[in-house]
Coordinates of C-alpha atoms and ligand atoms in Angstrom, one line a residue:
X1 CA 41.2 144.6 -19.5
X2 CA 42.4 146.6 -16.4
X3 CA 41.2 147.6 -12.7
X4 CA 41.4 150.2 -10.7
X5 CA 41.4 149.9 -6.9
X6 CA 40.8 152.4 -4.4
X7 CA 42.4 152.5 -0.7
X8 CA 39.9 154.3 1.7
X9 CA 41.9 153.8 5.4
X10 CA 39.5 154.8 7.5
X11 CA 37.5 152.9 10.0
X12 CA 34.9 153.4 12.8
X13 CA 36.7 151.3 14.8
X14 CA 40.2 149.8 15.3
X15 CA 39.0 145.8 15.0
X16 CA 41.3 143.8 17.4
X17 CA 42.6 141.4 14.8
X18 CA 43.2 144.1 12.3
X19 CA 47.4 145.2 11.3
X20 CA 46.1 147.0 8.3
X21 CA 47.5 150.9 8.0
X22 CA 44.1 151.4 8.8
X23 CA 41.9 152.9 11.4
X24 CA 40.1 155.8 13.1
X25 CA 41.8 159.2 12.0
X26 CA 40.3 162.9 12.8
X27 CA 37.5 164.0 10.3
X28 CA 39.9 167.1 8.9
X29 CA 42.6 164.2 7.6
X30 CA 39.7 162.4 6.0
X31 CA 38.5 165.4 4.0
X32 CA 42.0 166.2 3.1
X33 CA 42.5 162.6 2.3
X34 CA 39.7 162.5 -0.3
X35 CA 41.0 165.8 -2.2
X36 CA 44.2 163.9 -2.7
X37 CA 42.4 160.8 -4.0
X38 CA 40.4 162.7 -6.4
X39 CA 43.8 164.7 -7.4
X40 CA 45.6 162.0 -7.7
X41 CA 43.1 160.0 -9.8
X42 CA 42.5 163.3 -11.9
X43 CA 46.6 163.6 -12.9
X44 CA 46.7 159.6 -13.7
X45 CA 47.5 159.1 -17.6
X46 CA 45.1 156.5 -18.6
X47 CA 46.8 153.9 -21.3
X48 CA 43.7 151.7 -20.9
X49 CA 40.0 151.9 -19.7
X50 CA 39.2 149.7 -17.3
X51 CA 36.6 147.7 -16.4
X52 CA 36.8 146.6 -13.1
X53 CA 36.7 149.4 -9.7
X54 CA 37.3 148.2 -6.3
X55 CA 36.9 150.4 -3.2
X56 CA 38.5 149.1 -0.2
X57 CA 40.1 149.8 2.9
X58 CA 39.4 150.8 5.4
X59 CA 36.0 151.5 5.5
X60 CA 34.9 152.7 2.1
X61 CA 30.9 152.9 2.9
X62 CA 31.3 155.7 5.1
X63 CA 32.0 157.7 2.6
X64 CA 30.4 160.9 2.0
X65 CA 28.0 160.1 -1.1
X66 CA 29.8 163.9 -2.7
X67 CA 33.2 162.9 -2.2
X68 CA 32.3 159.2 -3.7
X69 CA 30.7 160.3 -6.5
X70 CA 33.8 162.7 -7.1
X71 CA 36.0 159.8 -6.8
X72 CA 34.3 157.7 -9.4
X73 CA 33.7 160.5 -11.8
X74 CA 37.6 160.6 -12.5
X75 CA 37.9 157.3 -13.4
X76 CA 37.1 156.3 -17.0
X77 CA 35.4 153.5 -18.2
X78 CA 31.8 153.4 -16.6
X79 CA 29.7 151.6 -16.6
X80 CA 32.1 148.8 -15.3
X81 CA 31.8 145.1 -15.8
X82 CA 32.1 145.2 -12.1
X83 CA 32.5 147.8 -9.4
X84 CA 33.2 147.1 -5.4
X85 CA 32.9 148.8 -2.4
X86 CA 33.3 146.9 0.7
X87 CA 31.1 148.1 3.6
X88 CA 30.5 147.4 7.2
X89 CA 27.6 146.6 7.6
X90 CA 25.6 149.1 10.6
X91 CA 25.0 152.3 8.7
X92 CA 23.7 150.8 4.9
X93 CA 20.1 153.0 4.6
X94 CA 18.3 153.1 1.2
X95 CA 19.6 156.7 0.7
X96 CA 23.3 155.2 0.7
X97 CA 22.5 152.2 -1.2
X98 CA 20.5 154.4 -4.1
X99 CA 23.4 156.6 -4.5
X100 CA 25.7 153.6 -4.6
X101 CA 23.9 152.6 -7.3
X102 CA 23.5 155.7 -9.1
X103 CA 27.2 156.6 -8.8
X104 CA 28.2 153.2 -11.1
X105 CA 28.7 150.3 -7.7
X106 CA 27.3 147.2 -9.1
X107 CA 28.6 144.9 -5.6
X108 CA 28.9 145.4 -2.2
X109 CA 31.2 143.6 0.0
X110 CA 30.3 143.3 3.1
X111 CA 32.9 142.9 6.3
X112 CA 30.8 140.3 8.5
X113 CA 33.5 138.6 9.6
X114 CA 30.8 136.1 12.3
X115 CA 27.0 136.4 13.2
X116 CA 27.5 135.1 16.6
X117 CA 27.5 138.3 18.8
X118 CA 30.2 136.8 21.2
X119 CA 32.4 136.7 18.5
X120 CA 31.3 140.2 16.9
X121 CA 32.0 141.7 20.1
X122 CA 35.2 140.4 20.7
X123 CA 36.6 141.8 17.0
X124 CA 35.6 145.7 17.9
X125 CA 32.8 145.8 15.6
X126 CA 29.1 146.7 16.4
X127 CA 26.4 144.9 14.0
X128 CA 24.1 142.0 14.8
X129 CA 23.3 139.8 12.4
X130 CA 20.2 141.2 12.7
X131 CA 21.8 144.3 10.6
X132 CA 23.1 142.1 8.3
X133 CA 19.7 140.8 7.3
X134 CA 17.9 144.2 7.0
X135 CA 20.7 145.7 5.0
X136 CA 21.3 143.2 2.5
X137 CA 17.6 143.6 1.7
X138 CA 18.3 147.2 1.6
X139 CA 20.6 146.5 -1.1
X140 CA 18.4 144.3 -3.2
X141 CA 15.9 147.0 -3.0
X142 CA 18.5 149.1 -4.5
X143 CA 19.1 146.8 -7.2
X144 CA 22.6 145.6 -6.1
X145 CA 22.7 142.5 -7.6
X146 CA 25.9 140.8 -6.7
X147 CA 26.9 140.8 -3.0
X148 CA 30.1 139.0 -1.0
X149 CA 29.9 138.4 2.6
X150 CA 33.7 138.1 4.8
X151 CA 33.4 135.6 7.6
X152 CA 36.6 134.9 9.2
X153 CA 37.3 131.0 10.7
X154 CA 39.3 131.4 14.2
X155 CA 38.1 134.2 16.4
X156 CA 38.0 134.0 19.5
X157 CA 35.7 131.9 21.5
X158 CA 34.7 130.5 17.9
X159 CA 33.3 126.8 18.5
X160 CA 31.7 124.3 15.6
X161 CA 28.4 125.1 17.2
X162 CA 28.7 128.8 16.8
X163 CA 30.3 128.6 13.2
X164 CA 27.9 126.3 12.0
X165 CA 25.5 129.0 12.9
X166 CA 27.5 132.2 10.9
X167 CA 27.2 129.3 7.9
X168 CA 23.3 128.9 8.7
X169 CA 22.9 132.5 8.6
X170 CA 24.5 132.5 5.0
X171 CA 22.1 129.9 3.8
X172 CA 19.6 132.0 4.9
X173 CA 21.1 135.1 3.0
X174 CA 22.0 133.5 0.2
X175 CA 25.1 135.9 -1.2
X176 CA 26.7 135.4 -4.9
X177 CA 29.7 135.5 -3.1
X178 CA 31.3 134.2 0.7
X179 CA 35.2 135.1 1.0
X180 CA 36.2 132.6 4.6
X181 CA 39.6 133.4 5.9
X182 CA 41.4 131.4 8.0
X183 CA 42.8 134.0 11.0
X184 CA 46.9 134.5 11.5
X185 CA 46.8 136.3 14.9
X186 CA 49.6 139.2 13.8
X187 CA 51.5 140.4 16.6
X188 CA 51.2 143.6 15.4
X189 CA 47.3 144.0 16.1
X190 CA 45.6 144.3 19.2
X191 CA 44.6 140.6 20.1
X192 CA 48.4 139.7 18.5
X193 CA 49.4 141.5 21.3
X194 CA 47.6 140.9 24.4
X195 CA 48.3 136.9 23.6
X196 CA 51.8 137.7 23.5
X197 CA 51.2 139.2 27.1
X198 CA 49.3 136.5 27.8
X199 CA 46.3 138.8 28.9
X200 CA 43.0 138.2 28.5
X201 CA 41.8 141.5 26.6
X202 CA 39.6 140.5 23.2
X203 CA 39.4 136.6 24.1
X204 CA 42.9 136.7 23.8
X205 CA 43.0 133.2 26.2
X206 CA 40.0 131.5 23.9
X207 CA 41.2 131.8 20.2
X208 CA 40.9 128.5 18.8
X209 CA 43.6 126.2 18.2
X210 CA 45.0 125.6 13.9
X211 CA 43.8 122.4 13.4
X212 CA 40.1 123.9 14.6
X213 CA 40.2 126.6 12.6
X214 CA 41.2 124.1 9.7
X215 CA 38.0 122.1 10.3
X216 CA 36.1 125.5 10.2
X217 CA 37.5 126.2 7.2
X218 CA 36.5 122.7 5.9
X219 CA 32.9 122.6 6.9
X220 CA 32.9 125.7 5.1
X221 CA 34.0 124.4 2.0
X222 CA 31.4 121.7 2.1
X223 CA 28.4 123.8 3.3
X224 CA 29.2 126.0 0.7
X225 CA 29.8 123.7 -2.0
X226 CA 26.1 122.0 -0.9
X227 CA 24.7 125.4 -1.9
X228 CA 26.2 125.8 -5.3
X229 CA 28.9 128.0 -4.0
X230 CA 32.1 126.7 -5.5
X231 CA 35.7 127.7 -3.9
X232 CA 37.7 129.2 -6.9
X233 CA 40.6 130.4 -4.8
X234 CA 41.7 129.7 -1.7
X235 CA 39.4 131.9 0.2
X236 CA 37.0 132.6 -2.4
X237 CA 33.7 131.0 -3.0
X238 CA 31.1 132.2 -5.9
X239 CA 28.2 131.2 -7.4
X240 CA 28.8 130.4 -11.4
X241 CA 29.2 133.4 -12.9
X242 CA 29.5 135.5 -9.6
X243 CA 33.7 135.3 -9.3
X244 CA 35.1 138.6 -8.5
X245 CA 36.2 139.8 -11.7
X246 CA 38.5 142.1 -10.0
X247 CA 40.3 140.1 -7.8
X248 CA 41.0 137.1 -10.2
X249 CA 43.2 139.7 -11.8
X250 CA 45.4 139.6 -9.1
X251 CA 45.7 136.3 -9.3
X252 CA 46.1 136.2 -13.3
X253 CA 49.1 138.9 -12.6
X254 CA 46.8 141.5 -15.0
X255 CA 47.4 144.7 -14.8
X256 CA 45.4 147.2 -12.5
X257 CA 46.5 150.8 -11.1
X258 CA 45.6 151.7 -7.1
X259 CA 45.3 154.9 -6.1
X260 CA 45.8 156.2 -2.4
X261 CA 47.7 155.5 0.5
X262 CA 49.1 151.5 0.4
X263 CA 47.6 151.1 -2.6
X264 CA 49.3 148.9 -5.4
X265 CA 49.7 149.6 -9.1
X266 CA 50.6 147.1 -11.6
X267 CA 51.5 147.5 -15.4
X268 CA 51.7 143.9 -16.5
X269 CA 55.6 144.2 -15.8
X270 CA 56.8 146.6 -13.0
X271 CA 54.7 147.0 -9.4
X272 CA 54.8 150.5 -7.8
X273 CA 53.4 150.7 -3.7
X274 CA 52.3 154.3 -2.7
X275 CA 53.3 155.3 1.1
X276 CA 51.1 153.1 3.3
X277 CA 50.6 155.8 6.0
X278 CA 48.2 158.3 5.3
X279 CA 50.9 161.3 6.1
X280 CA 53.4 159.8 4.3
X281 CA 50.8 159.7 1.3
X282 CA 49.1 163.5 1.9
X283 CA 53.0 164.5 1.8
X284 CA 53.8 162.9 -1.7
X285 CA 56.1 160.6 -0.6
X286 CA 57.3 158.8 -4.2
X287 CA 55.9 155.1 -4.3
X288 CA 58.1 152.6 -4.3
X289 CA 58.9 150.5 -7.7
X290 CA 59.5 146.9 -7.9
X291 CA 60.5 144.4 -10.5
X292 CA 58.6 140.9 -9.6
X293 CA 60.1 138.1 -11.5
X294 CA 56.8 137.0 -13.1
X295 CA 57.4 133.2 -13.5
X296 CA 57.8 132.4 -10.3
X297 CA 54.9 134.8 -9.2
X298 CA 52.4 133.5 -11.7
X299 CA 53.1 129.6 -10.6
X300 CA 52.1 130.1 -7.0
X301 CA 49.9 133.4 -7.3
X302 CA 48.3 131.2 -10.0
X303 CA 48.0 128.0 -7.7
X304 CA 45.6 129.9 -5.7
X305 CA 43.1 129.0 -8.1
X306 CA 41.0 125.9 -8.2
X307 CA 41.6 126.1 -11.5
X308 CA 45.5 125.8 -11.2
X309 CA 47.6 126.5 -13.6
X310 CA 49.0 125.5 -17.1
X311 CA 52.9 125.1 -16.6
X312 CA 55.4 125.8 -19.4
X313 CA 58.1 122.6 -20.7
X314 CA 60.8 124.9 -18.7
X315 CA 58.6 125.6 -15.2
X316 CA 58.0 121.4 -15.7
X317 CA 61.8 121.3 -15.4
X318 CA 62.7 124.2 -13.2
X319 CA 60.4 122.7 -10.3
X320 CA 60.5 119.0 -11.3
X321 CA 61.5 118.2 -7.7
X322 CA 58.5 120.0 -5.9
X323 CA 55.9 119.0 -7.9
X324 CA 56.7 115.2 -7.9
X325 CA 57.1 115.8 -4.1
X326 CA 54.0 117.6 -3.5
X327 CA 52.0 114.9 -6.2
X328 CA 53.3 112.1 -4.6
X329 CA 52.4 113.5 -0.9
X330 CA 48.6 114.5 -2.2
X331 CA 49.1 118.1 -2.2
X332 CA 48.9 118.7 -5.8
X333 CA 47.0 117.3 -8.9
X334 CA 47.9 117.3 -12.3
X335 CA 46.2 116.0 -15.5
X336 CA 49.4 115.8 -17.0
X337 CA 48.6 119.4 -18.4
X338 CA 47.5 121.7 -15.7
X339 CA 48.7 121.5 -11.9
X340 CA 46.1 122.5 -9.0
X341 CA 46.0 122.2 -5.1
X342 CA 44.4 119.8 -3.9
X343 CA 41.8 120.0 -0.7
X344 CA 44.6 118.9 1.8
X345 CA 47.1 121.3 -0.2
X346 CA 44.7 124.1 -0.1
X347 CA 44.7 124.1 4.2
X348 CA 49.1 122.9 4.2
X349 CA 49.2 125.7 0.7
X350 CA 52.1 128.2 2.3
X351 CA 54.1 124.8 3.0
X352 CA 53.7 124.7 -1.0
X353 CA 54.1 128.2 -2.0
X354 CA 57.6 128.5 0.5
X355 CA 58.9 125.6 -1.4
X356 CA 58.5 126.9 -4.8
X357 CA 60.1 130.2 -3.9
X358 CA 62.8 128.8 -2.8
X359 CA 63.6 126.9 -6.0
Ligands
SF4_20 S1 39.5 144.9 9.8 FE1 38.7 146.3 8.3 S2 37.1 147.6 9.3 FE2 38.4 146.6 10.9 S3 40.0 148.1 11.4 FE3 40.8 146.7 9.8 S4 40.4 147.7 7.9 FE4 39.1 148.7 9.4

């Protein structure tokens, strides 16, 4: 089965970590934006109907409830196994959420990133976690049964104290679904590029350090685990039967189609990019096609997974020299059958992936 994934690039605010081709755009180039989606979508030959939909961005829950519904209505298959729109939360009323519901959105993703207000504050974005609270019991009222909170490890003025609280507050909640990212300051975002200055703008001078970001990311894992929610990829923790069935076909290198500006298509063999700036995409720029070699993608895409990966008699061969490395240095696993990360290879996992490429 196939999914379709949505790019919706538009924010209420510009968040100071953020290097996405995303951000706050004038009303008229939204409008004009969603025609294009909904034309483009429309003109798509479908070979397959697929079950998964994912709305990202961007900003996707400040969508016009029309112009989502419009959206949706041109893509076949519904009702999906699973469909996603990832929301900020501020904003989520029961009006929203009903429609949501009504127009085929069976999760909700929401961008929380911290419930420490320090930490908020310093990312650009508005909610308490206060919001948090009454809008996911919005949701439930709604009948959304499957929801993912984002917390990010390594904002700034982030101490154990205050992330043991954003973890407290997700006990509380009780999502399906936690994603925790470990932050890479990009130079290219605002906060990447006061600490180049060496300003003070967004906490710039109080990020915290890798190695206490790793230990975030840790007590995470634990906390989480504690509550029945497993990691099953690197930064993806679910309850049994609560995985994103959209995203694990990333990792599995199945096929899905995106539509809109940035958005990535893949047929099982050949990947296609569309323009990432939204002028670049309104003006029909031709996406750009590319030929990944698939065995080397599948082994470190795949390694993302707890679940690891089955390698073939050749990929034993081919990467005979990293693997014995990495087992004999505790970063891998194997049961002589299947190969997986192991906890310290999860945090040191680029060291890994790097290696492989390079083979
Ligand atoms: S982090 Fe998300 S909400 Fe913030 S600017 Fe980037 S895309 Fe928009």
């Amino acid at each position: 089965m196939s999914g379709v994934y949505v790019s919706y690039p538009f924010c209420a605010q510009k968040c100071t970590y953020c290097n996405f081709a995303s951000g706050v755009f004038p009303r008229e180039l939204e409008v004009r934006y969603c025609d294009a989606l909904v034309r483009e979508i429309g003109a798509h030959s479908w070979q397959w109907t697929p079950d998964t939909v994912y709305l990202g961005g961007g900003t996707p829950s400040s969508l016009a409830p029309d112009a989502l519904r419009s959206m949706l209505d041109a893509i076949p298959g519904r009702p999906w196994a699973e469909a996603t729109i990832e929301a900020a939360p501020g904003g989520i009323t029961p009006d929203l959420a009903r429609n949501w519901v009504e127009a085929g959105l069976t999760r909700v993703s929401l961008g929380v990133q911290s419930f420490v207000e320090t930490e908020i504050r310093r990312t650009g974005r508005k909610h308490s976690a206060q919001t948090v609270f009454d809008e996911l019991t919005v949701l439930r009222d709604a009948g959304i049964r499957s929801v993912n909170i984002d917390l990010i490890a390594g904002l700034s003025a982030q101490t154990s104290e205050s992330w043991q609280e954003s973890l407290e507050w997700v006990e509380r909640l009780g999502p399906e679904h936690v994603s925790v990212y470990m932050l890479e300051v990009d130079e290219d975002s605002r906060l990447g590029k006061e600490m180049l200055l060496g300003g003070v703008r967004y906490g710039a001078m109080e990020t915290p350090s890798d190695e206490a970001t790793a230990d975030f990311y840790e007590t995470a894992v634990e906390r989480l685990r504690a509550r029945g929610i497993e990691r099953y990829e690197i930064s993806n923790f679910a309850r049994p039967g609560f995985e994103s069935l959209h995203n694990l076909k990333y990792w599995r290198l199945e096929p899905y189609v995106g539509f809109g500006a940035d958005a990535h298509s893949f047929d099982g063999r050949v990947r296609h990019q569309n323009a990432e700036e939204i002028a670049d995409y309104l003006a029909g720029i031709t996406p750009v096609e590319d030929v990944p070699h698939l065995e080397d993608e599948r082994f470190f895409v795949g390694l993302r997974l707890a679940e690891g990966i089955r390698p073939t008699p050749q990929e034993w061969l081919r990467f005979d020299q990293p693997i014995h490395r990495f087992l004999d240095s505790g970063l891998l696993e194997t049961n002589g059958v299947d190969l997986r990360l192991t906890d310290r290879g999860v945090l040191l996992s680029n060291e890994v992936f790097q290696e492989f490429l390079e083979t």
